[in-house]
GROMACS .gro file of C-alpha atoms in nm:
model
  124
    1GLN     CA    1   6.219  12.815  21.847
    2VAL     CA    2   5.929  12.977  21.668
    3GLN     CA    3   5.586  12.886  21.794
    4LEU     CA    4   5.238  12.992  21.691
    5VAL     CA    5   4.962  12.902  21.933
    6GLU     CA    6   4.597  12.952  21.848
    7SER     CA    7   4.310  12.981  22.093
    8GLY     CA    8   3.946  13.084  22.103
    9GLY     CA    9   3.784  12.814  21.896
   10GLY     CA   10   3.470  12.635  22.002
   11LEU     CA   11   3.110  12.552  21.926
   12VAL     CA   12   2.879  12.835  21.823
   13GLN     CA   13   2.536  12.859  21.666
   14ALA     CA   14   2.492  12.992  21.316
   15GLY     CA   15   2.478  13.370  21.324
   16GLY     CA   16   2.699  13.386  21.630
   17SER     CA   17   3.050  13.520  21.681
   18LEU     CA   18   3.389  13.396  21.791
   19ARG     CA   19   3.726  13.564  21.834
   20LEU     CA   20   4.038  13.366  21.761
   21SER     CA   21   4.380  13.461  21.891
   22CYS     CA   22   4.726  13.359  21.779
   23ALA     CA   23   5.030  13.417  21.997
   24ALA     CA   24   5.361  13.406  21.814
   25SER     CA   25   5.693  13.363  21.993
   26GLY     CA   26   6.054  13.282  21.919
   27ARG     CA   27   6.138  13.593  21.720
   28THR     CA   28   6.001  13.936  21.628
   29PHE     CA   29   5.713  13.924  21.382
   30SER     CA   30   5.669  14.296  21.321
   31ARG     CA   31   5.819  14.255  20.973
   32SER     CA   32   5.611  13.951  20.889
   33ALA     CA   33   5.264  13.939  20.749
   34MET     CA   34   5.036  13.707  20.946
   35GLY     CA   35   4.748  13.505  20.817
   36TRP     CA   36   4.462  13.274  20.902
   37PHE     CA   37   4.381  12.967  20.702
   38ARG     CA   38   4.121  12.698  20.756
   39GLN     CA   39   4.065  12.337  20.665
   40GLY     CA   40   3.716  12.195  20.669
   41PRO     CA   41   3.629  11.823  20.678
   42GLY     CA   42   3.746  11.659  20.358
   43LYS     CA   43   3.866  11.989  20.215
   44GLU     CA   44   4.200  12.141  20.131
   45ARG     CA   45   4.348  12.418  20.342
   46GLU     CA   46   4.217  12.755  20.223
   47PHE     CA   47   4.307  13.116  20.283
   48VAL     CA   48   4.086  13.320  20.515
   49ALA     CA   49   4.258  13.651  20.594
   50SER     CA   50   4.598  13.816  20.609
   51ILE     CA   51   4.741  14.130  20.766
   52SER     CA   52   5.063  14.313  20.683
   53GLY     CA   53   5.358  14.342  20.920
   54SER     CA   54   5.261  14.698  21.013
   55GLY     CA   55   4.895  14.608  21.047
   56SER     CA   56   4.798  14.879  20.801
   57SER     CA   57   4.668  14.656  20.524
   58THR     CA   58   4.451  14.346  20.517
   59TYR     CA   59   4.337  14.088  20.265
   60TYR     CA   60   4.029  13.864  20.288
   61ALA     CA   61   3.886  13.569  20.108
   62ASP     CA   62   3.560  13.659  19.934
   63SER     CA   63   3.375  13.403  20.144
   64VAL     CA   64   3.447  13.590  20.469
   65LYS     CA   65   3.465  13.951  20.351
   66GLY     CA   66   3.237  14.173  20.557
   67ARG     CA   67   3.199  13.910  20.831
   68PHE     CA   68   3.555  13.847  20.954
   69THR     CA   69   3.812  14.102  21.072
   70ILE     CA   70   4.182  14.036  21.117
   71SER     CA   71   4.392  14.257  21.346
   72ARG     CA   72   4.725  14.263  21.526
   73GLY     CA   73   4.815  14.346  21.881
   74ASN     CA   74   5.039  14.644  21.960
   75ALA     CA   75   5.343  14.422  22.002
   76LYS     CA   76   5.269  14.273  21.659
   77ASN     CA   77   5.330  13.921  21.789
   78THR     CA   78   4.960  13.857  21.841
   79VAL     CA   79   4.701  13.834  21.569
   80TYR     CA   80   4.326  13.808  21.607
   81LEU     CA   81   4.040  13.695  21.389
   82GLN     CA   82   3.699  13.833  21.482
   83MET     CA   83   3.435  13.616  21.319
   84ASN     CA   84   3.076  13.742  21.303
   85SER     CA   85   2.762  13.609  21.136
   86LEU     CA   86   2.909  13.261  21.134
   87LYS     CA   87   2.771  13.009  20.887
   88LEU     CA   88   2.766  12.630  20.886
   89GLU     CA   89   3.026  12.633  20.611
   90ASP     CA   90   3.269  12.818  20.837
   91THR     CA   91   3.317  12.497  21.034
   92ALA     CA   92   3.687  12.409  21.010
   93VAL     CA   93   4.019  12.394  21.189
   94TYR     CA   94   4.158  12.746  21.182
   95VAL     CA   95   4.533  12.778  21.158
   96CYS     CA   96   4.752  13.081  21.215
   97ALA     CA   97   5.061  13.138  21.001
   98ALA     CA   98   5.354  13.380  20.971
   99ALA     CA   99   5.484  13.487  20.632
  100ARG     CA  100   5.839  13.559  20.523
  101GLU     CA  101   5.735  13.891  20.373
  102LEU     CA  102   5.588  14.216  20.499
  103ARG     CA  103   5.287  14.244  20.271
  104ALA     CA  104   4.957  14.070  20.341
  105THR     CA  105   4.935  13.768  20.114
  106PRO     CA  106   4.680  13.493  20.045
  107HIS     CA  107   4.933  13.238  19.918
  108LEU     CA  108   5.019  12.935  20.132
  109TYR     CA  109   5.370  12.923  19.988
  110ASP     CA  110   5.450  13.267  20.136
  111TYR     CA  111   5.414  13.135  20.490
  112ASP     CA  112   5.703  12.976  20.676
  113TYR     CA  113   5.555  12.908  21.018
  114TRP     CA  114   5.228  12.742  21.110
  115GLY     CA  115   5.035  12.676  21.427
  116GLN     CA  116   4.852  12.357  21.518
  117GLY     CA  117   4.508  12.503  21.472
  118THR     CA  118   4.190  12.552  21.672
  119GLN     CA  119   3.856  12.390  21.592
  120VAL     CA  120   3.557  12.608  21.507
  121THR     CA  121   3.224  12.431  21.479
  122VAL     CA  122   2.912  12.616  21.370
  123SER     CA  123   2.582  12.444  21.444
  124SER     CA  124   2.234  12.508  21.312
   0.00000   0.00000   0.00000
């Protein structure tokens, strides 16, 4: 059974940093791109960042480019999201996902497996 479990969310002041982790289990994910999405209050789920199966290429939403960094662990079944210079508008539930393809992709429909999410709240 495939499971994606996020951790690392919490409450942080604007300008601060958080590091999210996602542990994937149930199969090998080295040939799957992984991604982070988020859903703010009253908003639709939106793409944040994606990383290829090899970890060699990444893709970011314009709203987080230069502030967030996605990476993968050596075993490729763990993915991280380092979030710096957090803004109030970054407040959301952050969800980890695994794609059915190797290339980093921003499209929700490319992802087969989803975690439950972790709450990130940025305060002023």
